[in-house]
Structures are given as C-alpha cells and as structure tokens.
CSV table of C-alpha atoms and ligand atoms in Angstrom, one decimal:
chain,number,residue,atom,x,y,z
D,1,ALA,CA,-13.4,37.0,9.7
D,2,LYS,CA,-16.0,36.8,12.9
D,3,ASN,CA,-18.5,34.8,11.9
D,4,GLU,CA,-16.0,32.2,10.1
D,5,GLY,CA,-14.7,31.5,13.6
D,6,ARG,CA,-17.7,30.4,15.9
D,7,ASN,CA,-18.4,28.7,12.7
D,8,CYS,CA,-14.7,27.1,13.7
D,9,PHE,CA,-15.7,26.9,16.8
D,10,LYS,CA,-19.4,25.4,15.6
D,11,TYR,CA,-18.1,22.9,14.0
D,12,PHE,CA,-14.8,22.1,16.5
D,13,SER,CA,-17.5,21.6,19.2
D,14,GLU,CA,-20.0,19.9,17.3
D,15,ALA,CA,-17.4,16.9,16.1
D,16,LEU,CA,-16.3,16.7,19.4
D,17,THR,CA,-19.9,15.9,20.6
D,18,LEU,CA,-19.9,13.7,17.8
D,19,ALA,CA,-16.6,11.9,19.4
D,20,ALA,CA,-17.5,11.7,22.1
D,21,ARG,CA,-20.9,9.3,21.9
D,22,GLU,CA,-19.2,7.7,19.1
D,23,ARG,CA,-16.9,6.7,22.4
D,24,ILE,CA,-19.6,6.1,25.0
D,25,GLY,CA,-21.3,3.8,22.2
D,26,ILE,CA,-18.7,2.0,21.4
D,27,GLU,CA,-17.6,1.1,25.2
D,28,PHE,CA,-21.7,0.1,25.4
D,29,ARG,CA,-21.1,-2.6,22.7
D,30,LEU,CA,-17.8,-3.7,23.6
D,31,ARG,CA,-18.8,-4.8,26.9
D,32,ARG,CA,-22.0,-6.4,25.1
D,33,ALA,CA,-19.4,-7.1,22.9
D,34,MET,CA,-17.5,-9.3,25.8
D,35,ASP,CA,-20.7,-11.6,26.0
D,36,ASN,CA,-21.3,-12.0,23.2
D,37,GLN,CA,-18.4,-13.5,22.6
D,38,GLU,CA,-18.3,-10.9,19.5
D,39,PHE,CA,-13.7,-12.1,18.9
D,40,ARG,CA,-11.9,-13.5,16.6
D,41,LEU,CA,-8.7,-14.6,16.6
D,42,PHE,CA,-6.9,-13.6,13.5
D,43,TYR,CA,-3.6,-15.5,12.2
D,44,GLN,CA,-0.1,-13.9,10.1
D,45,PRO,CA,2.6,-15.9,9.2
D,46,GLN,CA,6.3,-14.9,10.5
D,47,LEU,CA,8.8,-16.6,8.1
D,48,LYS,CA,12.7,-16.5,7.6
D,49,ILE,CA,14.1,-14.8,5.7
D,50,GLY,CA,16.0,-16.1,3.2
D,51,SER,CA,14.4,-19.7,3.1
D,52,GLY,CA,11.0,-18.4,3.4
D,53,GLU,CA,9.9,-21.0,5.8
D,54,ILE,CA,7.4,-20.4,8.2
D,55,VAL,CA,8.6,-20.3,11.9
D,56,GLY,CA,5.6,-18.4,13.9
D,57,VAL,CA,2.6,-16.6,13.5
D,58,GLU,CA,1.2,-13.0,15.5
D,59,ALA,CA,-2.3,-13.7,16.9
D,60,LEU,CA,-4.0,-10.3,16.0
D,61,ILE,CA,-8.0,-9.4,17.6
D,62,ARG,CA,-11.0,-8.4,15.1
D,63,TRP,CA,-13.9,-7.4,16.8
D,64,GLN,CA,-17.7,-9.7,14.0
D,65,THR,CA,-20.6,-7.6,14.9
D,66,ASP,CA,-23.9,-9.3,13.8
D,67,SER,CA,-24.6,-7.9,11.3
D,68,GLY,CA,-21.0,-9.9,9.9
D,69,GLU,CA,-18.9,-6.1,10.0
D,70,LEU,CA,-15.0,-7.1,10.7
D,71,ILE,CA,-14.0,-3.6,12.9
D,72,PRO,CA,-10.5,-3.9,13.5
D,73,PRO,CA,-8.5,-3.4,16.5
D,74,LEU,CA,-7.3,0.5,16.3
D,75,LYS,CA,-10.9,1.2,16.7
D,76,PHE,CA,-12.0,-0.5,20.5
D,77,ILE,CA,-8.5,-1.3,21.9
D,78,PRO,CA,-7.8,2.2,22.4
D,79,ILE,CA,-11.1,2.8,23.9
D,80,ALA,CA,-10.8,-1.3,25.9
D,81,GLU,CA,-7.2,0.2,27.4
D,82,GLU,CA,-8.6,3.1,28.8
D,83,THR,CA,-12.1,2.0,30.2
D,84,GLY,CA,-9.8,-0.9,31.5
D,85,LEU,CA,-12.3,-3.8,29.5
D,86,ILE,CA,-8.6,-4.8,28.5
D,87,ALA,CA,-8.0,-7.0,30.9
D,88,GLY,CA,-11.5,-9.6,30.1
D,89,LEU,CA,-10.1,-9.0,26.9
D,90,GLY,CA,-6.9,-9.6,27.1
D,91,ARG,CA,-6.3,-12.8,28.9
D,92,TRP,CA,-9.0,-14.2,26.6
D,93,VAL,CA,-6.4,-13.3,23.7
D,94,LEU,CA,-3.9,-14.1,25.3
D,95,GLN,CA,-6.9,-18.1,26.1
D,96,GLU,CA,-7.7,-18.6,22.4
D,97,ALA,CA,-4.1,-17.9,21.4
D,98,CYS,CA,-2.7,-20.8,23.4
D,99,ARG,CA,-5.8,-22.8,22.7
D,100,GLN,CA,-5.4,-22.5,18.8
D,101,GLY,CA,-1.3,-23.7,19.1
D,102,LYS,CA,-2.1,-26.3,21.2
D,103,ALA,CA,-5.1,-27.4,19.0
D,104,TRP,CA,-2.5,-27.3,15.6
D,105,LEU,CA,-0.1,-29.0,17.5
D,106,ASP,CA,-1.5,-32.4,18.9
D,107,ALA,CA,-3.7,-31.7,14.8
D,108,GLY,CA,0.3,-32.6,13.7
D,109,LEU,CA,0.8,-29.2,12.3
D,110,PRO,CA,4.7,-28.1,12.3
D,111,PRO,CA,5.6,-26.2,16.2
D,112,LEU,CA,5.4,-22.5,15.6
D,113,ARG,CA,5.4,-19.6,18.1
D,114,ILE,CA,2.9,-17.7,19.2
D,115,ALA,CA,3.1,-13.9,19.4
D,116,VAL,CA,0.9,-12.3,21.5
D,117,ASN,CA,0.5,-8.8,22.3
D,118,LEU,CA,0.3,-7.2,25.2
D,119,SER,CA,-1.2,-4.2,25.8
D,120,PRO,CA,0.5,-1.9,28.7
D,121,THR,CA,-2.1,-1.8,31.0
D,122,GLN,CA,-2.6,-5.8,30.5
D,123,PHE,CA,1.7,-5.9,30.7
D,124,MET,CA,1.6,-4.1,34.6
D,125,HIS,CA,-1.3,-4.1,36.3
D,126,GLY,CA,-3.3,-7.7,37.9
D,127,ASP,CA,-0.1,-10.3,38.1
D,128,ILE,CA,0.9,-10.9,34.1
D,129,CYS,CA,2.3,-13.9,35.5
D,130,ALA,CA,0.2,-15.3,36.9
D,131,ILE,CA,-2.6,-15.2,34.0
D,132,VAL,CA,0.7,-16.5,31.3
D,133,ALA,CA,1.3,-19.4,33.8
D,134,SER,CA,-2.5,-20.6,34.7
D,135,THR,CA,-3.5,-19.8,30.4
D,136,LEU,CA,-0.7,-22.1,29.7
D,137,ALA,CA,-1.8,-25.0,32.1
D,138,GLU,CA,-5.2,-24.3,31.6
D,139,THR,CA,-4.2,-25.5,27.3
D,140,GLY,CA,-1.0,-27.3,27.5
D,141,PHE,CA,0.4,-25.1,25.4
D,142,PRO,CA,4.4,-25.6,26.5
D,143,ALA,CA,5.8,-22.0,27.1
D,144,ASN,CA,8.8,-21.5,24.5
D,145,TYR,CA,6.2,-21.8,22.3
D,146,LEU,CA,5.0,-18.1,22.8
D,147,GLU,CA,5.6,-14.6,22.1
D,148,LEU,CA,4.6,-12.0,24.0
D,149,GLU,CA,5.0,-8.4,22.3
D,150,LEU,CA,4.8,-5.2,23.4
D,151,THR,CA,5.3,-2.4,23.4
D,152,GLU,CA,8.0,0.7,24.6
D,153,SER,CA,5.6,2.3,26.5
D,154,ALA,CA,4.3,-0.8,28.3
D,155,LEU,CA,8.4,-1.7,29.7
D,156,MET,CA,8.8,2.8,29.6
D,157,LYS,CA,6.8,3.9,33.0
D,158,ARG,CA,8.4,1.5,35.3
D,159,GLU,CA,11.4,0.5,34.4
D,160,LYS,CA,12.2,-1.5,37.4
D,161,GLU,CA,9.1,-2.9,38.0
D,162,ALA,CA,9.2,-3.9,34.1
D,163,ILE,CA,12.5,-5.5,33.9
D,164,ASP,CA,11.0,-7.9,37.4
D,165,ILE,CA,8.3,-8.8,34.5
D,166,LEU,CA,10.5,-9.8,32.6
D,167,ASN,CA,12.7,-11.6,34.1
D,168,ARG,CA,9.6,-13.1,35.6
D,169,LEU,CA,7.7,-14.6,32.6
D,170,HIS,CA,11.3,-15.6,31.2
D,171,GLU,CA,11.7,-17.9,34.1
D,172,LEU,CA,8.2,-19.3,33.2
D,173,GLY,CA,10.5,-19.8,29.2
D,174,VAL,CA,8.2,-17.7,27.3
D,175,HIS,CA,10.0,-15.2,24.7
D,176,LEU,CA,9.4,-11.3,24.7
D,177,ALA,CA,9.5,-9.7,22.3
D,178,ILE,CA,10.2,-5.5,21.4
D,179,ASP,CA,7.4,-4.4,19.1
D,180,ASP,CA,6.8,-1.5,16.4
D,181,PHE,CA,10.9,-1.0,17.6
D,182,GLY,CA,12.0,2.7,16.8
D,183,THR,CA,8.5,4.3,16.8
D,184,GLY,CA,8.9,5.8,20.6
D,185,TYR,CA,12.3,6.9,23.4
D,186,SER,CA,13.5,4.2,23.4
D,187,SER,CA,17.4,4.0,22.3
D,188,LEU,CA,18.9,0.3,21.5
D,189,ALA,CA,21.9,1.3,24.2
D,190,TYR,CA,18.8,1.6,26.6
D,191,LEU,CA,16.7,-2.2,25.7
D,192,LYS,CA,20.0,-3.5,26.7
D,193,ALA,CA,18.5,-3.0,30.1
D,194,PHE,CA,15.9,-5.6,29.3
D,195,PRO,CA,16.0,-8.7,28.5
D,196,LEU,CA,14.1,-9.2,25.4
D,197,ASP,CA,14.7,-11.8,23.0
D,198,VAL,CA,13.4,-10.7,19.5
D,199,LEU,CA,13.3,-7.7,18.0
D,200,LYS,CA,9.9,-6.3,15.6
D,201,ILE,CA,10.5,-3.1,13.2
D,202,ASP,CA,7.8,-0.6,13.0
D,203,LYS,CA,6.9,-1.3,9.4
D,204,SER,CA,6.5,2.9,9.4
D,205,PHE,CA,10.4,2.4,8.5
D,206,ILE,CA,10.2,-0.1,6.2
D,207,ASP,CA,7.1,1.2,4.1
D,208,ASP,CA,9.2,4.2,2.4
D,209,ILE,CA,12.5,1.3,1.1
D,210,PRO,CA,14.4,1.3,-1.4
D,211,MET,CA,13.0,4.8,-1.3
D,212,GLN,CA,14.0,6.4,1.5
D,213,ASN,CA,18.1,6.7,2.3
D,214,ASP,CA,17.6,7.7,5.9
D,215,ASP,CA,14.8,4.4,6.5
D,216,MET,CA,16.7,2.4,4.8
D,217,GLU,CA,20.3,3.7,7.0
D,218,ILE,CA,17.6,3.6,10.4
D,219,THR,CA,16.7,-0.4,9.4
D,220,ALA,CA,20.5,-1.3,9.0
D,221,THR,CA,21.2,0.4,12.2
D,222,ILE,CA,18.4,-0.9,13.9
D,223,ILE,CA,18.9,-4.8,12.8
D,224,ALA,CA,22.9,-4.9,13.8
D,225,MET,CA,23.2,-3.2,17.1
D,226,ALA,CA,19.8,-5.8,17.6
D,227,LYS,CA,22.7,-8.2,16.6
D,228,THR,CA,24.8,-6.8,18.8
D,229,LEU,CA,22.3,-7.4,21.9
D,230,ARG,CA,21.8,-11.5,20.7
D,231,MET,CA,18.6,-10.1,19.6
D,232,GLN,CA,16.1,-11.8,17.4
D,233,VAL,CA,15.2,-9.3,14.4
D,234,ILE,CA,12.1,-8.6,12.9
D,235,ALA,CA,10.8,-6.2,10.2
D,236,GLU,CA,6.6,-6.0,10.3
D,237,GLY,CA,4.8,-4.3,6.8
D,238,VAL,CA,6.8,-6.0,4.7
D,239,GLU,CA,4.9,-5.7,1.1
D,240,THR,CA,7.2,-6.1,-1.6
D,241,PRO,CA,10.1,-8.2,-3.3
D,242,ALA,CA,12.7,-4.7,-3.4
D,243,GLN,CA,11.7,-4.2,1.0
D,244,MET,CA,12.9,-8.2,1.5
D,245,ALA,CA,16.0,-7.7,-0.9
D,246,PHE,CA,16.7,-4.5,0.7
D,247,LEU,CA,15.9,-6.9,4.2
D,248,ARG,CA,18.3,-9.9,3.9
D,249,SER,CA,21.3,-7.9,2.1
D,250,ARG,CA,21.0,-6.9,5.6
D,251,ASN,CA,20.9,-9.7,6.8
D,252,CYS,CA,17.3,-9.1,9.0
D,253,ASP,CA,16.2,-12.8,10.4
D,254,PHE,CA,12.3,-13.4,9.5
D,255,TYR,CA,9.5,-10.9,7.6
D,256,GLN,CA,6.0,-10.5,7.8
D,257,GLY,CA,3.7,-9.0,6.5
D,258,TYR,CA,0.8,-9.1,3.8
D,259,ILE,CA,3.9,-9.9,0.8
D,260,ALA,CA,4.1,-13.1,2.6
D,261,SER,CA,0.1,-13.1,4.0
D,262,LYS,CA,-2.9,-10.8,5.6
D,263,PRO,CA,-3.8,-11.8,8.6
D,264,LEU,CA,-6.2,-15.6,7.8
D,265,PRO,CA,-9.0,-16.7,9.8
D,266,ALA,CA,-7.7,-19.7,11.3
D,267,ALA,CA,-9.3,-22.0,9.4
D,268,GLU,CA,-8.0,-19.8,6.1
D,269,PHE,CA,-4.6,-19.9,7.8
D,270,GLU,CA,-4.1,-23.7,7.4
D,271,ILE,CA,-4.8,-23.8,4.7
D,272,PHE,CA,-3.1,-21.5,3.4
D,273,LEU,CA,0.5,-23.8,5.8
D,274,HIS,CA,-0.1,-26.5,3.7
D,275,GLN,CA,0.0,-24.5,-0.1
D,276,HIS,CA,2.8,-22.1,1.2
D,277,LYS,CA,5.6,-24.1,-0.1
D,278,PRO,CA,9.1,-22.2,1.5
D,279,GLU,CA,11.5,-19.9,-1.4
U,301,C2E,P1,1.1,-4.7,15.8
U,301,C2E,O1,1.0,-5.0,16.2
U,301,C2E,O2,1.4,-3.2,14.8
U,301,C2E,O3,0.2,-5.6,14.3
U,301,C2E,C1,0.5,-5.0,13.2
U,301,C2E,C2,-0.7,-4.9,12.0
U,301,C2E,O4,-0.5,-4.1,11.1
U,301,C2E,C3,-1.6,-5.4,11.6
U,301,C2E,O5,-2.9,-5.0,12.3
U,301,C2E,C4,-1.3,-5.8,10.7
U,301,C2E,O6,-2.9,-6.5,9.6
U,301,C2E,C5,-0.6,-5.5,9.5
U,301,C2E,N1,-0.3,-5.1,9.0
U,301,C2E,C6,0.6,-6.4,8.8
U,301,C2E,N2,1.2,-6.7,8.1
U,301,C2E,C7,1.0,-5.3,7.2
U,301,C2E,C8,1.6,-5.1,5.8
U,301,C2E,O7,2.4,-6.0,5.0
U,301,C2E,N3,1.3,-3.9,5.1
U,301,C2E,C9,0.0,-2.9,6.2
U,301,C2E,N4,-0.6,-1.7,5.1
U,301,C2E,N5,-0.4,-3.7,7.4
U,301,C2E,C10,0.4,-4.5,7.3
U,301,C2E,P2,-4.1,-5.2,13.2
U,301,C2E,O8,-4.4,-6.0,12.8
U,301,C2E,O9,-5.4,-3.4,12.2
U,301,C2E,O10,-3.7,-4.2,13.9
U,301,C2E,C11,-3.4,-2.5,14.6
U,301,C2E,C12,-2.6,-2.5,15.7
U,301,C2E,O11,-3.8,-3.0,16.5
U,301,C2E,C13,-1.6,-4.0,16.1
U,301,C2E,O12,-0.7,-3.2,15.7
U,301,C2E,C14,-1.7,-3.6,17.7
U,301,C2E,O13,-1.1,-3.1,18.2
U,301,C2E,C15,-3.2,-3.8,18.4
U,301,C2E,N6,-3.4,-5.4,18.9
U,301,C2E,C16,-4.1,-6.7,18.2
U,301,C2E,N7,-4.6,-7.2,18.5
U,301,C2E,C17,-4.3,-6.9,19.7
U,301,C2E,C18,-5.3,-7.7,20.7
U,301,C2E,O14,-5.1,-9.1,20.5
U,301,C2E,N8,-4.5,-6.8,21.9
U,301,C2E,C19,-4.2,-5.4,21.6
U,301,C2E,N9,-3.3,-5.4,23.2
U,301,C2E,N10,-3.3,-4.9,20.6
U,301,C2E,C20,-3.7,-5.9,19.5
U,302,CA,CA1,2.5,-7.1,17.3
U,303,CA,CA1,3.9,-4.0,14.9
U,304,CA,CA1,2.8,-1.0,14.2
C-alpha cells in the first residue's frame, strides 16, 4: 500500500509537470498566434422563440493554427486571462466583430445584433468604455447593434465600480447581457442593481429539460423573474424540440443552440441566413 501511495504521488507530480509545460507551451504559441493572425470569429444565430426570426448572433473565437487545427476557446482563453494576453485578444475580437457587423449592414443583410463576450479582466482593467467607443467609431458599427456579454464573476468582484462601468457603456448605446446566468453566486434580486438588458440562462439548466423537474422549475423561475426586472431572456445550448416547447410554454424570448445552428464561419453564416426560413 505504501508503494502504491508513492506511485500515486509520482504520477500526480508527472501530470502536474505535464500540465505546467503544456501551459507554457500554449502561452508561447498564443503570443505567436496573435502576431500571425491565427484567430477567427465564428457566429451562432440567436432566434426569437415562436417566430424563428433571427435577431442576433454571438461571436465566438476560434484559434486556427498553421496546420488547420481548430482550438476551442476554453483551451486558451483562461491562459490568455492569466497572462494578460486577453487585453490584446479581446480588443481584436471587439474590432473584428464590429468590422464584420458593419460589412454585413453595408451588404444589405438584415440588421442583426452582434453579441461579444467580455472576459472579467477585460471588463475591469483598462478603459473598456474608451475601447468600445473607439472601436465603434473606427468601424462605423452602430452602438445599438452591439451587445456585450458579461459573466457574474466579472460583475461581482467590485460591485460599485462594475455598475459604474455598465452605466457608462449604456450611455454609449450598447446592450448589456449577463451570460451563463445561474452558475455563479448572484441572486436575481441582487441583479436588480445592475443595468442589464438581457439575461442568458446557462446551458446547464437547459441540458436536462424535460427529464429534470428541478431544472425546469429553475428555468421557469429565472424567466419569470427576469421579466419582472424587465430584462429579455435567452436560453443557450438548446438542442431538442422538447426544450424548445418548454421554453415557449414559459415565454422565454430567444434561443440559441445546435437545434438552429452551430457557430459558423462568417461566409457559412451568410449562407445560413439566406436559407433560413422562419417557423
Ligand atoms: P459561452 O459564452 O457560454 O458560449 C456558448 C458556448 O456553447 C460556445 O462554445 C458554443 O459553441 C456552445 N454551444 C452553443 N450552442 C450549443 C449547443 O446547442 N450544444 C452544445 N453542446 N454547445 C453549444 P465555445 O464557442 O467553445 O465557447 C466556449 C466559451 O469560451 C464561451 O462560452 C465563452 O465563455 C468563451 N469565449 C468564446 N469566445 C470568446 C471571446 O471572444 N472572448 C472571451 N472572453 N471568451 C470567449
Ligand atoms: Ca457568451
Ligand atoms: Ca453562455
Ligand atoms: Ca456557457
């Protein structure tokens, strides 16, 4: 048994070393990837429940390496956060999403709101309001078509400061959404203090509908209370007709998920837009 324990430790420390090395490797490659412009934005539609009308799109970053490999954000965003690389990467995302949005408007596509994810660091450090304002000015993308998605952890750290930043972003005319709602510590009552327009119900509550009664009750409660706070509600990660039917019965406003489309490169999203027939 003693030996076993020692072996365990050995494997454990080897695994740690491996993880640490992998991390340093990714950080190095991340810096190089920024220089080589290896990042792409994919776009996933957001639709109105009931009509199936496309009302918006969420921009989601992908890292496409030299070899064509597509690295998902959860593999590098946390590392970009820890190393400070997120500041530059986040500015690029904002710039690229607004550039694309303006190009779509200019091409005569129906106006869509573009949602961009802001990491907590990006939100609290650096002057996010100045960055957003100058990006809108440079790209010519109208502020009221930009939506910024924030997580609870970004808002809860320094509440007063966060509210102040949100108010200033609102003054620019952009929409504000709280992402992954329900996964953090905040209650809906607490949310009241924050000037937010949209609430995104986390996918984890949607996944087991209609099997899990708890999840259905929580989802219904979130929708009802968000409406009381005059926020629009969108469900993320919607994959099945049963989930859709439930959300519709509870008057959820919008949905996003594989049932409509996976995130797509811009050109493929344009094709999707053309072929899409509302319900
Ligand atoms: P998120 O903001 O919650 O984005 C939703 C994630 O769920 C996306 O994963 C999307 O592809 C996935 N998804 C959407 N519908 C479905 C569905 O029906 N089924 C399943 N299984 N998955 C679905 P993705 O693109 O891998 O992004 C993961 C996370 O990475 C995002 O979660 C977000 O937190 C972060 N992220 C992505 N792009 C950016 C970015 O530009 N900036 C920052 N700061 N974070 C980003
Ligand atoms: Ca998001
Ligand atoms: Ca989310
Ligand atoms: Ca999520």
